[in-house]
mmCIF file of C-alpha atoms and ligand atoms in Angstrom:
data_model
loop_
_atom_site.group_PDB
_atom_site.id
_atom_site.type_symbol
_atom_site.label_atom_id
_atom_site.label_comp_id
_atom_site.label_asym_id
_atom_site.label_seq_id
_atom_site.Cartn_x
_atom_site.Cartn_y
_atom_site.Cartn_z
ATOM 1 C CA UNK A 20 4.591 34.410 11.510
ATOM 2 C CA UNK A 21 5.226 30.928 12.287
ATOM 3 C CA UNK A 22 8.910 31.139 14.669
ATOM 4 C CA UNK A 23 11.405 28.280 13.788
ATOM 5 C CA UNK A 24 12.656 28.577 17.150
ATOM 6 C CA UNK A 25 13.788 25.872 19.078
ATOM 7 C CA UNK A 26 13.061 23.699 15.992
ATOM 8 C CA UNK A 27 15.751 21.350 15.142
ATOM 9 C CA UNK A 28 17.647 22.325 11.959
ATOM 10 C CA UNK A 29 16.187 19.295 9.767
ATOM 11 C CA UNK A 30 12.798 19.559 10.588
ATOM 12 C CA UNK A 31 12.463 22.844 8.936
ATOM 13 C CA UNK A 32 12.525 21.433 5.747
ATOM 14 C CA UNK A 33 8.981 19.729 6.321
ATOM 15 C CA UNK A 34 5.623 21.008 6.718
ATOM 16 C CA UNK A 35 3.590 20.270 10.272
ATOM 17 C CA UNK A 36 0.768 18.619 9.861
ATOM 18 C CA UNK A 37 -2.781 17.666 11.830
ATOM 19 C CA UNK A 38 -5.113 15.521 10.403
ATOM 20 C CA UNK A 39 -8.026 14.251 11.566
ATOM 21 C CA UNK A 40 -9.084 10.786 10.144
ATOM 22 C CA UNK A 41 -12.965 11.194 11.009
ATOM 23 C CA UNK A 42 -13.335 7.321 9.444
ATOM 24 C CA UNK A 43 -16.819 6.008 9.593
ATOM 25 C CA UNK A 44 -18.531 8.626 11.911
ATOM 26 C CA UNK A 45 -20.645 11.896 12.212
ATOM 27 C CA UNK A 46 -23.622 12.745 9.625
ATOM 28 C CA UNK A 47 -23.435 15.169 6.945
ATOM 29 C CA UNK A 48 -24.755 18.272 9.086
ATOM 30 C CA UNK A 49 -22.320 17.118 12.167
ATOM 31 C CA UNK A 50 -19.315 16.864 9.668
ATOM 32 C CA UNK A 51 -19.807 20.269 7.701
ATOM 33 C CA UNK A 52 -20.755 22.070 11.706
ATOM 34 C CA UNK A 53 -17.643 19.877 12.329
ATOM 35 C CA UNK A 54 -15.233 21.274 9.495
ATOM 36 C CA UNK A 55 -16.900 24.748 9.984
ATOM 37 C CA UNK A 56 -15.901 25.148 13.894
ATOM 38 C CA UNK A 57 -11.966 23.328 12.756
ATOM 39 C CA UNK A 58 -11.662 26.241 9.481
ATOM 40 C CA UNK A 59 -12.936 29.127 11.585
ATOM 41 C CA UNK A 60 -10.786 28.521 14.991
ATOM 42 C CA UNK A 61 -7.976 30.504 15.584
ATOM 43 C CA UNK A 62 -4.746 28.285 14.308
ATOM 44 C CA UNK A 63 -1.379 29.028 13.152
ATOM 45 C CA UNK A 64 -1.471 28.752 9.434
ATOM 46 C CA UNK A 65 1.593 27.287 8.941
ATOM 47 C CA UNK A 66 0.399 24.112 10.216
ATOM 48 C CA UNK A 67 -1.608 21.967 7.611
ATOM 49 C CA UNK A 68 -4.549 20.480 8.417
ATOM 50 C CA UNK A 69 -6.143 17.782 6.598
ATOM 51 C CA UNK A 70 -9.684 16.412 7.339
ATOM 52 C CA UNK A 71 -10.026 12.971 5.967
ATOM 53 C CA UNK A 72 -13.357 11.999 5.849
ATOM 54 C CA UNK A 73 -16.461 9.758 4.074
ATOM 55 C CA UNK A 74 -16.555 9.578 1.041
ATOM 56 C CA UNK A 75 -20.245 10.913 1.318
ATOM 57 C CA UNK A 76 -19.200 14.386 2.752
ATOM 58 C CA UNK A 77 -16.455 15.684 0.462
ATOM 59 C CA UNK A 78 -18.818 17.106 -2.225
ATOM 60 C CA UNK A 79 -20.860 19.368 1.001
ATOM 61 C CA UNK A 80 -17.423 19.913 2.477
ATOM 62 C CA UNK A 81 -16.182 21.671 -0.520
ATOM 63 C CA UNK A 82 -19.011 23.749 -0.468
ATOM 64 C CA UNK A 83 -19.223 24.911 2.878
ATOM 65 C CA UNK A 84 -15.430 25.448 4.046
ATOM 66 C CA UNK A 85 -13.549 28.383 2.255
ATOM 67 C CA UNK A 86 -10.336 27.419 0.522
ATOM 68 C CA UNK A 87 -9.081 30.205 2.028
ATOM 69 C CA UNK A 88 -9.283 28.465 5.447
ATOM 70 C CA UNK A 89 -6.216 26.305 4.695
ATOM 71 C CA UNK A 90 -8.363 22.626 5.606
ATOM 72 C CA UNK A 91 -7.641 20.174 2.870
ATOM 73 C CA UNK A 92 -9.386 17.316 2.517
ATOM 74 C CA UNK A 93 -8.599 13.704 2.161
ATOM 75 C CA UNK A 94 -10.278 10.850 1.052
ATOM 76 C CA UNK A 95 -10.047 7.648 3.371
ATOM 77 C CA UNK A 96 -9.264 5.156 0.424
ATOM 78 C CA UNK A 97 -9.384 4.835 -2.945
ATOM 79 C CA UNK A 98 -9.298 1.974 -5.135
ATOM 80 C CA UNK A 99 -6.379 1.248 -7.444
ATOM 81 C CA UNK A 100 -8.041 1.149 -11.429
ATOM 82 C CA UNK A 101 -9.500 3.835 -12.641
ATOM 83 C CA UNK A 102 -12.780 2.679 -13.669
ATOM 84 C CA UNK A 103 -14.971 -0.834 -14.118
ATOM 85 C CA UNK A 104 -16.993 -3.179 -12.605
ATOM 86 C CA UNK A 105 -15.893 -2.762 -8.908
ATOM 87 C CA UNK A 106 -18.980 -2.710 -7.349
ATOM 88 C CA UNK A 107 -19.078 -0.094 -4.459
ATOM 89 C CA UNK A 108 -15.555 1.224 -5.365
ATOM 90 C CA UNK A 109 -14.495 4.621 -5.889
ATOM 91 C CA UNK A 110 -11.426 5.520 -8.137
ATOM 92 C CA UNK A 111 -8.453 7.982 -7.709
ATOM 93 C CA UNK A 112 -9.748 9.810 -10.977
ATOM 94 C CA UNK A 113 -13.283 10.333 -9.501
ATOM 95 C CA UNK A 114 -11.385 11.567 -6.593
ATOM 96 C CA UNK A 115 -8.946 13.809 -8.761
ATOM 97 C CA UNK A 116 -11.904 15.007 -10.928
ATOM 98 C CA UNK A 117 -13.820 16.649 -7.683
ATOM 99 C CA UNK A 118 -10.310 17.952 -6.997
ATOM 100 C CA UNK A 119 -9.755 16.381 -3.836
ATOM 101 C CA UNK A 120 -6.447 17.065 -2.836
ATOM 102 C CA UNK A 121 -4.966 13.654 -0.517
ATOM 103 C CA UNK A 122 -6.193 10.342 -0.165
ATOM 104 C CA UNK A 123 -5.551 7.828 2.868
ATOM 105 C CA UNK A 124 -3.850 4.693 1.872
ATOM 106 C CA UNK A 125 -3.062 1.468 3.994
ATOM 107 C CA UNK A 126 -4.836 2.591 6.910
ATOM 108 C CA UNK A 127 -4.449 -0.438 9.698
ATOM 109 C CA UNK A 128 -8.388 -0.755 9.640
ATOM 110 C CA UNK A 129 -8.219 -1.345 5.954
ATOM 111 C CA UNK A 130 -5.831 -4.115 6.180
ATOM 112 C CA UNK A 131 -7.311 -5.996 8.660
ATOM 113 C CA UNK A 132 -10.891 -5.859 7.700
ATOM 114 C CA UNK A 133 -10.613 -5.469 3.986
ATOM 115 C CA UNK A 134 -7.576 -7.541 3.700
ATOM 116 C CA UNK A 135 -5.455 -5.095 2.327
ATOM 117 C CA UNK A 136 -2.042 -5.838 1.682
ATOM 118 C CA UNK A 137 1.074 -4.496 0.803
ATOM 119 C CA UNK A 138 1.010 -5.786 -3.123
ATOM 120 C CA UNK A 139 -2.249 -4.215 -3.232
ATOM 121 C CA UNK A 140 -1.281 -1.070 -1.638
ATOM 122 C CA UNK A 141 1.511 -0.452 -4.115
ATOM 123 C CA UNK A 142 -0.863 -0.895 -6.935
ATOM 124 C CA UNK A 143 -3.423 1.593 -5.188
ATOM 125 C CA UNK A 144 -0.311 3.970 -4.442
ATOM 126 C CA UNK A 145 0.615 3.908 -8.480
ATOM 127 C CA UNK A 146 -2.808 4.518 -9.309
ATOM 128 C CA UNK A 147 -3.455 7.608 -7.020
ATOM 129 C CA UNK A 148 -0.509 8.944 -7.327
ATOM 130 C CA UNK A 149 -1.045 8.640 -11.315
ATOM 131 C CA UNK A 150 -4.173 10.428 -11.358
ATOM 132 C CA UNK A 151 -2.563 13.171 -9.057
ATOM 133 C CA UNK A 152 -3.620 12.509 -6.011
ATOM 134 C CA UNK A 153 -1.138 13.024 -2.296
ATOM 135 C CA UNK A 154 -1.049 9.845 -0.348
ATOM 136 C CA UNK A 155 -1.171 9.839 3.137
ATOM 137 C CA UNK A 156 0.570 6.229 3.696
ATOM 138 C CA UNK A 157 -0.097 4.400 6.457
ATOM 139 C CA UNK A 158 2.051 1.828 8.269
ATOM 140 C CA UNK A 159 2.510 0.083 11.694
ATOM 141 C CA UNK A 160 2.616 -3.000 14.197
ATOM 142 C CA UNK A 161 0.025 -4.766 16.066
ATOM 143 C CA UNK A 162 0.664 -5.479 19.480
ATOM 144 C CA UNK A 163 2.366 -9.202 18.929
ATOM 145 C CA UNK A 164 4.722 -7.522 16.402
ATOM 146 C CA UNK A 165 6.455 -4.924 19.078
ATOM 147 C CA UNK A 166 6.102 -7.570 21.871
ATOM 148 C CA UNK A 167 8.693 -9.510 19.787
ATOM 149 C CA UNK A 168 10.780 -7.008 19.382
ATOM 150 C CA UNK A 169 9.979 -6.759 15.497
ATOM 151 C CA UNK A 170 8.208 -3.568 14.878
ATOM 152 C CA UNK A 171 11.183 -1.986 13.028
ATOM 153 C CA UNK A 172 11.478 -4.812 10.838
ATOM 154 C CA UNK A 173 7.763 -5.160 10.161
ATOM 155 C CA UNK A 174 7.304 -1.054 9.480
ATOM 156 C CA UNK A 175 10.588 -1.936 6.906
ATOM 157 C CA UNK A 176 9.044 -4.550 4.812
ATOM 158 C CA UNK A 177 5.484 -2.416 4.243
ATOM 159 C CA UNK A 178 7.364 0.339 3.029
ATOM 160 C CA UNK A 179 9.821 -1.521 1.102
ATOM 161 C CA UNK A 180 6.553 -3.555 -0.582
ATOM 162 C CA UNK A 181 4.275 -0.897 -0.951
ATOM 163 C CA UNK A 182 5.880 2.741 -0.931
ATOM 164 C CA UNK A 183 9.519 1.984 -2.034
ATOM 165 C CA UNK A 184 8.141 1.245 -5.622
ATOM 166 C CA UNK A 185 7.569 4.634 -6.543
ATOM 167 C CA UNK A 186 10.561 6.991 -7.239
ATOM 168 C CA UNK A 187 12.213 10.190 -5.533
ATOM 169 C CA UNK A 188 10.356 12.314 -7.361
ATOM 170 C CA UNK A 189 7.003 11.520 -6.450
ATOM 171 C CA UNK A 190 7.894 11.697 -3.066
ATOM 172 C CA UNK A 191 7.284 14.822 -2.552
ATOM 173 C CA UNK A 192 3.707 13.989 -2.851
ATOM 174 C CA UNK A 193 3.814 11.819 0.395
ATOM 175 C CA UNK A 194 3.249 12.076 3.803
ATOM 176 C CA UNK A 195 3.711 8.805 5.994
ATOM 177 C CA UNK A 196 2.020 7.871 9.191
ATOM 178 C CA UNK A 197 3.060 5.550 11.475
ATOM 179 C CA UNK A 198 0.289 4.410 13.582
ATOM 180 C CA UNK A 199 1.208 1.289 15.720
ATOM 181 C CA UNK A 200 -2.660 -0.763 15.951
ATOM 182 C CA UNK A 201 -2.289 -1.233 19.989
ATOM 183 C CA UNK A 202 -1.947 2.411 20.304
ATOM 184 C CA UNK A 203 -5.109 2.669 18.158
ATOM 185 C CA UNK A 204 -8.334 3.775 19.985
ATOM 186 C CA UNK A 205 -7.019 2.208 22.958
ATOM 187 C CA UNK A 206 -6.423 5.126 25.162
ATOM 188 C CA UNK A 207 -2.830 4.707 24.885
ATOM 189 C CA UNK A 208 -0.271 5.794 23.148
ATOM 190 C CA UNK A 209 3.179 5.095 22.003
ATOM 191 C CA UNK A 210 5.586 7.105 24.515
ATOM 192 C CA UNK A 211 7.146 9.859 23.149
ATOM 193 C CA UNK A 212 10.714 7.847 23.061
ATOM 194 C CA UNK A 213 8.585 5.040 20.941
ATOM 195 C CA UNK A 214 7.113 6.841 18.748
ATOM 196 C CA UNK A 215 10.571 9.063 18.064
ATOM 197 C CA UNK A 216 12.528 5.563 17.747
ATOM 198 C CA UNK A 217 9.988 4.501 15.129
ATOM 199 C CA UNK A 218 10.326 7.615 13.004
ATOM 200 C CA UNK A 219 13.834 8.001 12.668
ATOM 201 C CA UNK A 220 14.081 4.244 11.971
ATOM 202 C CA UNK A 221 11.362 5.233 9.234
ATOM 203 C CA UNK A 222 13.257 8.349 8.119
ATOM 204 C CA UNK A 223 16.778 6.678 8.215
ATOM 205 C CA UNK A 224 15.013 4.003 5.699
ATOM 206 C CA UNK A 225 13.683 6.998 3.476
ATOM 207 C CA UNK A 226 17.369 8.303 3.578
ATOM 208 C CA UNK A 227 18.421 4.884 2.516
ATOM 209 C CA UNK A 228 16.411 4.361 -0.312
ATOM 210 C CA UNK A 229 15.896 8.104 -1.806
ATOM 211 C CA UNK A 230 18.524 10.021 -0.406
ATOM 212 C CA UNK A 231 19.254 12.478 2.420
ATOM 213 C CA UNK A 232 16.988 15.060 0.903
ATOM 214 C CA UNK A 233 13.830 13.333 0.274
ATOM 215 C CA UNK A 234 14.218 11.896 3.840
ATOM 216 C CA UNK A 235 14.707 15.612 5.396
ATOM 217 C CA UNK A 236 11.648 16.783 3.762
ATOM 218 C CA UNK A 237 8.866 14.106 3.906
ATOM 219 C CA UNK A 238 6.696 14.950 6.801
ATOM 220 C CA UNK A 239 5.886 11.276 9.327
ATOM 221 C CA UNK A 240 3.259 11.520 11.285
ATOM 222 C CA UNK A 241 2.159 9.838 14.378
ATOM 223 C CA UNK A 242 -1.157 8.331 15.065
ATOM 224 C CA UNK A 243 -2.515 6.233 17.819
ATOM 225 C CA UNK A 244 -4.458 8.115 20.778
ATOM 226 C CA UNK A 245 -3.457 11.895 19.898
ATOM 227 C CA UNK A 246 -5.348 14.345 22.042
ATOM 228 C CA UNK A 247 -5.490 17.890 22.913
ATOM 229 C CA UNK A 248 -3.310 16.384 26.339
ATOM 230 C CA UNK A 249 -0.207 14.711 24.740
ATOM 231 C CA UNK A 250 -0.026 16.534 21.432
ATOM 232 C CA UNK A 251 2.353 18.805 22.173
ATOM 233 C CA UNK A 252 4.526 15.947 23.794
ATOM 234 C CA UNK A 253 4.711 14.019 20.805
ATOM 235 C CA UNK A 254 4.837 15.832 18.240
ATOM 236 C CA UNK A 255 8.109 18.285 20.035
ATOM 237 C CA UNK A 256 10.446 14.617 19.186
ATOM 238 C CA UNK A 257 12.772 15.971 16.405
ATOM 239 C CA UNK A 258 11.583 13.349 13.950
ATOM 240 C CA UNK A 259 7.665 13.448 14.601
ATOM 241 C CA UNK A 260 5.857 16.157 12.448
ATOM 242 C CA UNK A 261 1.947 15.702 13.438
ATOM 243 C CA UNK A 262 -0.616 13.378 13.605
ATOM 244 C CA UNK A 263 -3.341 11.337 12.168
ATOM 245 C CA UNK A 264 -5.839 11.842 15.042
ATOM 246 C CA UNK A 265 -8.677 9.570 15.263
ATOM 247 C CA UNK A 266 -11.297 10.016 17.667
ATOM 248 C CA UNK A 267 -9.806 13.674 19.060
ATOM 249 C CA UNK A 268 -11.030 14.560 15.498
ATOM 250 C CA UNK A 269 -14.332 13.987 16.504
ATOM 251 C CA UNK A 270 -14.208 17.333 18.649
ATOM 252 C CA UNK A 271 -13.495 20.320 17.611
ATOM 253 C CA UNK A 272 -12.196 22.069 20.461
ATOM 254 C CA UNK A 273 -9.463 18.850 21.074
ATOM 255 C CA UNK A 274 -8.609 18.981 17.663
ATOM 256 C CA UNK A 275 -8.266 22.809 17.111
ATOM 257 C CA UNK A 276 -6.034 22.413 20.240
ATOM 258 C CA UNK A 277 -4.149 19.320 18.684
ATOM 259 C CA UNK A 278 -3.684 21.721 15.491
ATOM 260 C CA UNK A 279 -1.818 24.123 17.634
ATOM 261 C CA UNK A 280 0.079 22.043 19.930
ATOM 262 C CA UNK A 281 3.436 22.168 17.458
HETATM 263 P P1 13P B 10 -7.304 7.229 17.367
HETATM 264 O O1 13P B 10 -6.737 8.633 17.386
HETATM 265 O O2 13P B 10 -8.773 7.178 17.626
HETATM 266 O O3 13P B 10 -6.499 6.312 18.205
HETATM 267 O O4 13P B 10 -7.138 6.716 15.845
HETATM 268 C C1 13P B 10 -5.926 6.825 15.209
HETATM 269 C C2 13P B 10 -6.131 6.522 13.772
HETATM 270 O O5 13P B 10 -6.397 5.395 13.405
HETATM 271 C C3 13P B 10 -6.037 7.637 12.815
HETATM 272 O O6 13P B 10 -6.002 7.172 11.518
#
């Protein structure tokens, strides 16, 4: 049994999570020997752990890992009608249909190369969310942004343009993850103290716009160079409650470690 221990009152209201954002890598056989070694390992099953990966691998995921195992899946986007002539696309329904459980939304990689922004990502949040989908919502600063002192500000408005248009009650079917883009495959992270300043700036604006309640109990994540070394670290700040792990997700032995570092 999981022990609450030394866990601050507030943050028993929320689930820890670990998930691994695999993005464009591994093969089919690498990702299901991948998901196999993560759903086996030894891990403390009150921690949820997410595996968001390509679109091409859900479908031999689902056959190969045993629900039983606790891994959920996410998707790494989705796009925000249901169905049409959107070449290449994939919709939240298709998604919903092969009962795929979250989906990745406004990942930093997805703004900047697909020019994704925060008008669109509120239309793509309605739409998954419609078709039942969790979102895992992404947000964060580039480097310029926290140099001038304006990360806070910045983190504000893509909430308040993307996520604040949906209401309380769906927000129990979010998880949000701040992932500042220097900290980003760089090697480095956000220090502990940054990354806690961030998310109770992000939780104090959750508190703000849907009450005490909804703030208390949505999970924030932290991603940005999480590895089996400085999981524990980060994720012990009171207002931190897992990660979006990029490249750590890569390996299983780093990530199974990451999974158990709460
Ligand atoms: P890295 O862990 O590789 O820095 O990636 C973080 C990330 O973008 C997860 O979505």
């Amino acid at each position: 049994m999981h022990s609450y221990k030394n866990i601050p009152q507030n943050k028993m209201a929320r689930k820890n999570i670990a998930a691994g954002n695999w993005k464009m890598n591994t093969s089919i056989e690498e990702g299901v020997a991948l998901a196999q070694v993560v759903a086996n390992a030894q891990r403390d099953k009150e921690t949820v752990t997410i595996l968001a990966v390509p679109f091409t691998h859900i479908y031999p995921l689902q056959k190969k890992i045993k629900s039983s195992s606790k891994v959920f899946l996410a998707a790494q986007n989705c796009h925000h009608k249901n169905s049409g002539a959107y070449t290449g696309e994939i919709s939240p329904s298709m998604l919903a249909t092969m009962k795929v459980p979250y989906v990745v939304l406004g990942h930093s990689e997805r703004r900047e190369y697909n020019h994704e922004d925060n008008a669109l990502l509120a239309l793509k949040l309605r739409a998954a969310l419609d078709a039942g989908l969790k979102v895992i919502f992404c947000c964060g600063e580039a480097l310029e942004i926290r140099k001038a002192n304006s990360h806070i500000s910045h983190v504000k408005t893509q909430l308040s343009e993307s996520l604040f248009q949906i209401s309380a009650q769906e927000m129990k079917n979010i998880i949000v993850a701040y992932e500042p883009i220097w900290a980003i495959g760089t090697g480095e992270t956000a220090s502990p103290a940054q990354a806690q300043e961030m998310h109770a700036a992000i939780r104090a604006m959750l508190q703000k716009q849907y009450g005490k309640r909804v703030a208390d109990n949505t999970s924030i994540l932290y991603g940005g160079s999480v590895k089996g070394s400085n999981a524990k670290e980060i994720f012990s700040q009171p207002d931190v409650d897992g990660g979006l792990v990029g490249g750590a997700s890569l390996n299983a032995t780093e990530f199974v470690e990451i999974i158990n570092a709460f």
